[in-house]
Short mmCIF file of C-alpha atoms in Angstrom, two decimals:
data_model
loop_
_atom_site.label_atom_id
_atom_site.label_comp_id
_atom_site.label_asym_id
_atom_site.label_seq_id
_atom_site.Cartn_x
_atom_site.Cartn_y
_atom_site.Cartn_z
CA UNK H 1438 -29.39 38.12 -19.42
CA UNK H 1439 -27.51 41.24 -20.51
CA UNK H 1440 -23.79 41.42 -21.21
CA UNK H 1441 -23.39 43.50 -18.06
CA UNK H 1442 -25.02 40.75 -16.00
CA UNK H 1443 -22.79 38.16 -17.62
CA UNK H 1444 -19.71 40.20 -16.80
CA UNK H 1445 -20.41 40.24 -13.05
CA UNK H 1446 -21.00 36.48 -12.80
CA UNK H 1447 -18.27 34.90 -10.73
CA UNK H 1448 -16.53 31.82 -12.16
CA UNK H 1449 -17.65 29.67 -9.21
CA UNK H 1450 -21.29 30.47 -10.03
CA UNK H 1451 -20.85 28.76 -13.42
CA UNK H 1452 -19.49 25.52 -11.97
CA UNK H 1453 -21.53 22.32 -11.96
CA UNK H 1454 -21.99 20.50 -8.68
CA UNK H 1455 -22.91 16.96 -7.69
CA UNK H 1456 -24.02 15.30 -4.47
CA UNK H 1457 -22.01 12.63 -2.68
CA UNK H 1458 -23.02 10.48 0.28
CA UNK H 1459 -20.44 8.88 2.58
CA UNK H 1460 -20.93 5.67 4.59
CA UNK H 1461 -22.04 7.55 7.72
CA UNK H 1462 -25.02 8.95 5.80
CA UNK H 1463 -23.75 12.51 5.46
CA UNK H 1464 -24.35 14.19 2.10
CA UNK H 1465 -22.31 17.00 0.62
CA UNK H 1466 -22.21 18.99 -2.59
CA UNK H 1467 -18.89 19.14 -4.46
CA UNK H 1468 -17.59 20.47 -7.77
CA UNK H 1469 -18.39 17.97 -10.52
CA UNK H 1470 -15.12 18.44 -12.44
CA UNK H 1471 -13.16 17.77 -9.24
CA UNK H 1472 -15.18 14.71 -8.20
CA UNK H 1473 -15.00 13.23 -11.71
CA UNK H 1474 -11.22 13.00 -11.33
CA UNK H 1475 -12.11 9.80 -9.43
CA UNK H 1476 -12.99 7.06 -11.98
CA UNK H 1477 -15.57 5.43 -9.69
CA UNK H 1478 -17.49 8.69 -9.28
CA UNK H 1479 -17.13 9.48 -12.98
CA UNK H 1480 -18.70 6.10 -13.81
CA UNK H 1481 -21.65 6.72 -11.48
CA UNK H 1482 -22.32 10.06 -13.19
CA UNK H 1483 -21.79 9.05 -16.80
CA UNK H 1484 -23.27 5.55 -16.74
CA UNK H 1485 -25.98 5.82 -14.10
CA UNK H 1486 -26.84 9.51 -14.11
CA UNK H 1487 -26.47 9.81 -10.34
CA UNK H 1488 -25.37 12.78 -8.28
CA UNK H 1489 -27.60 15.41 -9.90
CA UNK H 1490 -29.57 16.10 -6.71
CA UNK H 1491 -29.58 15.38 -2.99
CA UNK H 1492 -32.18 12.66 -3.52
CA UNK H 1493 -29.94 10.96 -6.10
CA UNK H 1494 -26.62 11.38 -4.32
CA UNK H 1495 -23.81 9.01 -5.25
CA UNK H 1496 -23.23 6.50 -2.44
CA UNK H 1497 -19.51 6.17 -1.82
CA UNK H 1498 -17.80 2.94 -0.66
CA UNK H 1499 -17.62 2.06 3.04
CA UNK H 1500 -13.94 2.98 3.31
CA UNK H 1501 -14.54 6.59 2.22
CA UNK H 1502 -15.22 8.54 5.40
CA UNK H 1503 -15.99 12.30 5.32
CA UNK H 1504 -12.43 13.04 6.49
CA UNK H 1505 -10.89 10.86 3.76
CA UNK H 1506 -13.22 12.30 1.12
CA UNK H 1507 -12.08 15.80 2.07
CA UNK H 1508 -8.43 14.81 1.63
CA UNK H 1509 -9.11 13.10 -1.70
CA UNK H 1510 -10.99 16.12 -3.04
CA UNK H 1511 -8.07 18.37 -2.05
CA UNK H 1512 -5.76 16.07 -4.03
CA UNK H 1513 -8.13 16.11 -7.02
CA UNK H 1514 -8.56 19.89 -6.97
CA UNK H 1515 -4.83 20.36 -7.34
CA UNK H 1516 -4.12 17.65 -9.90
CA UNK H 1517 -7.11 18.23 -12.17
CA UNK H 1518 -5.86 21.72 -13.03
CA UNK H 1519 -4.03 21.56 -16.40
CA UNK H 1520 -0.66 23.16 -16.96
CA UNK H 1521 0.96 22.43 -13.61
CA UNK H 1522 4.64 21.50 -13.85
CA UNK H 1523 6.03 18.20 -12.64
CA UNK H 1524 7.97 20.11 -9.99
CA UNK H 1525 4.75 21.69 -8.66
CA UNK H 1526 2.99 18.34 -8.55
CA UNK H 1527 5.92 16.64 -6.82
CA UNK H 1528 6.14 19.41 -4.21
CA UNK H 1529 2.40 19.17 -3.53
CA UNK H 1530 2.52 15.37 -3.24
CA UNK H 1531 5.43 15.43 -0.79
CA UNK H 1532 3.56 17.78 1.53
CA UNK H 1533 0.23 16.02 1.02
CA UNK H 1534 1.41 12.65 2.38
CA UNK H 1535 2.94 14.09 5.55
CA UNK H 1536 0.58 12.35 7.96
CA UNK H 1537 0.67 9.56 10.53
CA UNK H 1538 0.71 5.93 9.38
CA UNK H 1539 -2.89 5.18 10.45
CA UNK H 1540 -4.24 8.10 8.44
CA UNK H 1541 -2.04 7.16 5.48
CA UNK H 1542 -3.45 3.62 5.54
CA UNK H 1543 -7.03 4.92 5.63
CA UNK H 1544 -6.30 7.27 2.73
CA UNK H 1545 -4.79 4.43 0.68
CA UNK H 1546 -7.91 2.29 1.18
CA UNK H 1547 -10.28 5.15 0.41
CA UNK H 1548 -8.41 6.15 -2.76
CA UNK H 1549 -8.32 2.53 -3.88
CA UNK H 1550 -12.08 2.13 -3.45
CA UNK H 1551 -12.58 5.22 -5.65
CA UNK H 1552 -10.15 3.74 -8.24
CA UNK H 1553 -7.91 6.80 -7.95
CA UNK H 1554 -4.70 5.01 -8.97
CA UNK H 1555 -2.27 8.00 -8.91
CA UNK H 1556 -3.11 8.64 -5.25
CA UNK H 1557 -2.98 4.91 -4.41
CA UNK H 1558 0.48 4.71 -5.96
CA UNK H 1559 1.62 7.81 -4.04
CA UNK H 1560 0.41 6.59 -0.64
CA UNK H 1561 1.62 3.02 -1.25
CA UNK H 1562 5.13 4.28 -1.96
CA UNK H 1563 4.99 6.30 1.27
CA UNK H 1564 3.91 3.20 3.22
CA UNK H 1565 6.65 1.15 1.57
CA UNK H 1566 9.24 3.66 2.78
CA UNK H 1567 7.83 3.45 6.31
CA UNK H 1568 8.10 -0.35 6.55
CA UNK H 1569 11.30 -0.74 4.53
CA UNK H 1570 13.91 -2.49 6.64
CA UNK H 1571 11.45 -3.27 9.44
CA UNK H 1572 11.18 -6.75 10.98
CA UNK H 1573 7.94 -8.75 10.60
CA UNK H 1574 7.13 -7.91 14.23
CA UNK H 1575 7.58 -4.18 13.64
CA UNK H 1576 5.48 -4.30 10.47
CA UNK H 1577 2.66 -6.11 12.23
CA UNK H 1578 2.78 -3.55 15.02
CA UNK H 1579 2.58 -0.68 12.54
CA UNK H 1580 -0.51 -2.20 10.88
CA UNK H 1581 -2.00 -3.52 14.15
CA UNK H 1582 -1.88 -7.16 13.07
CA UNK H 1583 -1.90 -10.13 15.55
CA UNK H 1584 1.56 -11.12 16.79
CA UNK H 1585 1.09 -14.67 18.11
CA UNK H 1586 2.71 -16.39 15.12
CA UNK H 1587 6.09 -17.95 14.36
CA UNK H 1588 8.54 -16.06 12.11
CA UNK H 1589 7.58 -18.23 9.13
CA UNK H 1590 3.82 -17.85 9.81
CA UNK H 1591 4.15 -14.08 10.07
CA UNK H 1592 5.52 -14.02 6.54
CA UNK H 1593 2.72 -16.09 5.02
CA UNK H 1594 0.55 -14.21 2.49
CA UNK H 1595 -2.40 -12.45 4.12
CA UNK H 1596 -5.94 -13.02 2.85
CA UNK H 1597 -7.13 -10.04 0.85
CA UNK H 1598 -10.79 -10.59 0.04
CA UNK H 1599 -11.43 -6.83 -0.34
CA UNK H 1600 -8.33 -6.26 -2.52
CA UNK H 1601 -6.95 -3.81 0.04
CA UNK H 1602 -3.83 -2.07 -1.38
CA UNK H 1603 -2.18 -2.16 2.07
CA UNK H 1604 -2.45 -5.96 2.10
CA UNK H 1605 -1.11 -6.17 -1.47
CA UNK H 1606 1.87 -4.08 -0.39
CA UNK H 1607 2.46 -6.25 2.68
CA UNK H 1608 2.26 -9.46 0.70
CA UNK H 1609 4.87 -8.21 -1.78
CA UNK H 1610 7.14 -7.31 1.11
CA UNK H 1611 6.47 -10.64 2.86
CA UNK H 1612 7.44 -12.50 -0.32
CA UNK H 1613 10.77 -10.68 -0.27
CA UNK H 1614 11.23 -11.44 3.45
CA UNK H 1615 10.38 -15.13 2.93
CA UNK H 1616 13.10 -15.37 0.29
CA UNK H 1617 15.62 -13.74 2.64
CA UNK H 1618 14.62 -16.12 5.46
CA UNK H 1619 15.10 -19.18 3.24
CA UNK H 1620 18.51 -17.91 2.13
CA UNK H 1621 19.56 -17.43 5.77
CA UNK H 1622 18.37 -20.94 6.68
CA UNK H 1623 20.18 -22.40 3.66
CA UNK H 1624 23.37 -20.56 4.61
CA UNK H 1625 23.10 -21.82 8.18
CA UNK H 1626 22.73 -25.42 6.94
CA UNK H 1627 25.84 -25.05 4.80
CA UNK H 1628 27.79 -23.71 7.77
CA UNK H 1629 26.76 -26.72 9.88
CA UNK H 1630 27.85 -29.11 7.15
CA UNK H 1631 31.18 -27.28 6.83
CA UNK H 1632 31.65 -27.64 10.58
CA UNK H 1633 32.22 -31.43 10.39
CA UNK H 1634 35.80 -32.50 11.19
CA UNK H 1635 37.29 -35.84 10.13
CA UNK H 1636 39.44 -37.06 13.05
CA UNK H 1637 40.67 -40.30 11.45
CA UNK H 1638 44.40 -40.89 11.30
CA UNK H 1639 46.36 -41.02 8.05
CA UNK H 1640 46.59 -44.82 8.34
CA UNK H 1641 42.82 -45.09 8.85
CA UNK H 1642 42.18 -42.91 5.80
CA UNK H 1643 44.58 -44.96 3.66
CA UNK H 1644 42.87 -48.17 4.82
CA UNK H 1645 39.49 -46.68 3.95
CA UNK H 1646 40.69 -45.61 0.48
CA UNK H 1647 42.11 -49.11 -0.10
CA UNK H 1648 38.78 -50.62 0.88
CA UNK H 1649 39.92 -51.90 4.25
CA UNK H 1650 37.76 -51.52 7.37
CA UNK H 1651 35.00 -49.91 5.32
CA UNK H 1652 32.72 -50.41 8.29
CA UNK H 1653 33.77 -46.97 9.49
CA UNK H 1654 36.83 -46.63 11.71
CA UNK H 1655 37.20 -43.25 13.49
CA UNK H 1656 33.91 -41.56 12.50
CA UNK H 1657 33.87 -37.85 11.71
CA UNK H 1658 32.72 -35.67 14.56
CA UNK H 1659 31.39 -32.14 14.85
CA UNK H 1660 33.45 -29.27 16.14
#
């Protein structure tokens, strides 16, 4: 190839591409340097040699739908470029997570399954802001969880067999809420105890102190 030919080659023609397959069976070709920003994909390429052709496409986890993969690749394309300032990255991230709660939850799960921790941290913080200050009932409504439990049961840790980051976030919040509930119950018990009034006369109290009529004359009553 002559120098003239080399000069007219577009940068995108020199990029390496890999093949990815989502859970619905669809296969797409993406830039290798972008996809490798995800540790899970990087491992499949470096350790197993997958992704080099359509027949050896990398199978992505169940939680990575085509729509979520597209979002994740957009995130990777921006952040894998060196030299961007912290201000640029922060501005991009703020705009990137402007989406409804359901979509944000799906993105958190997809990013987590690809081991893309920076994106998981970003979306988890956004979810935390959404549920901050909400009651257990409101939180369960946001995440479409069953609501036929007592207040204490609603705050019990949720099973997380798939290590879902949304469930981890909820369980941390529930632990905080359980502590607050116990403190409220303890405070209420103290208030009840403080509400007892001793209605015995001075003579009765003196007799009690002197050991007379210790059987209990004029018992204390509640307000």
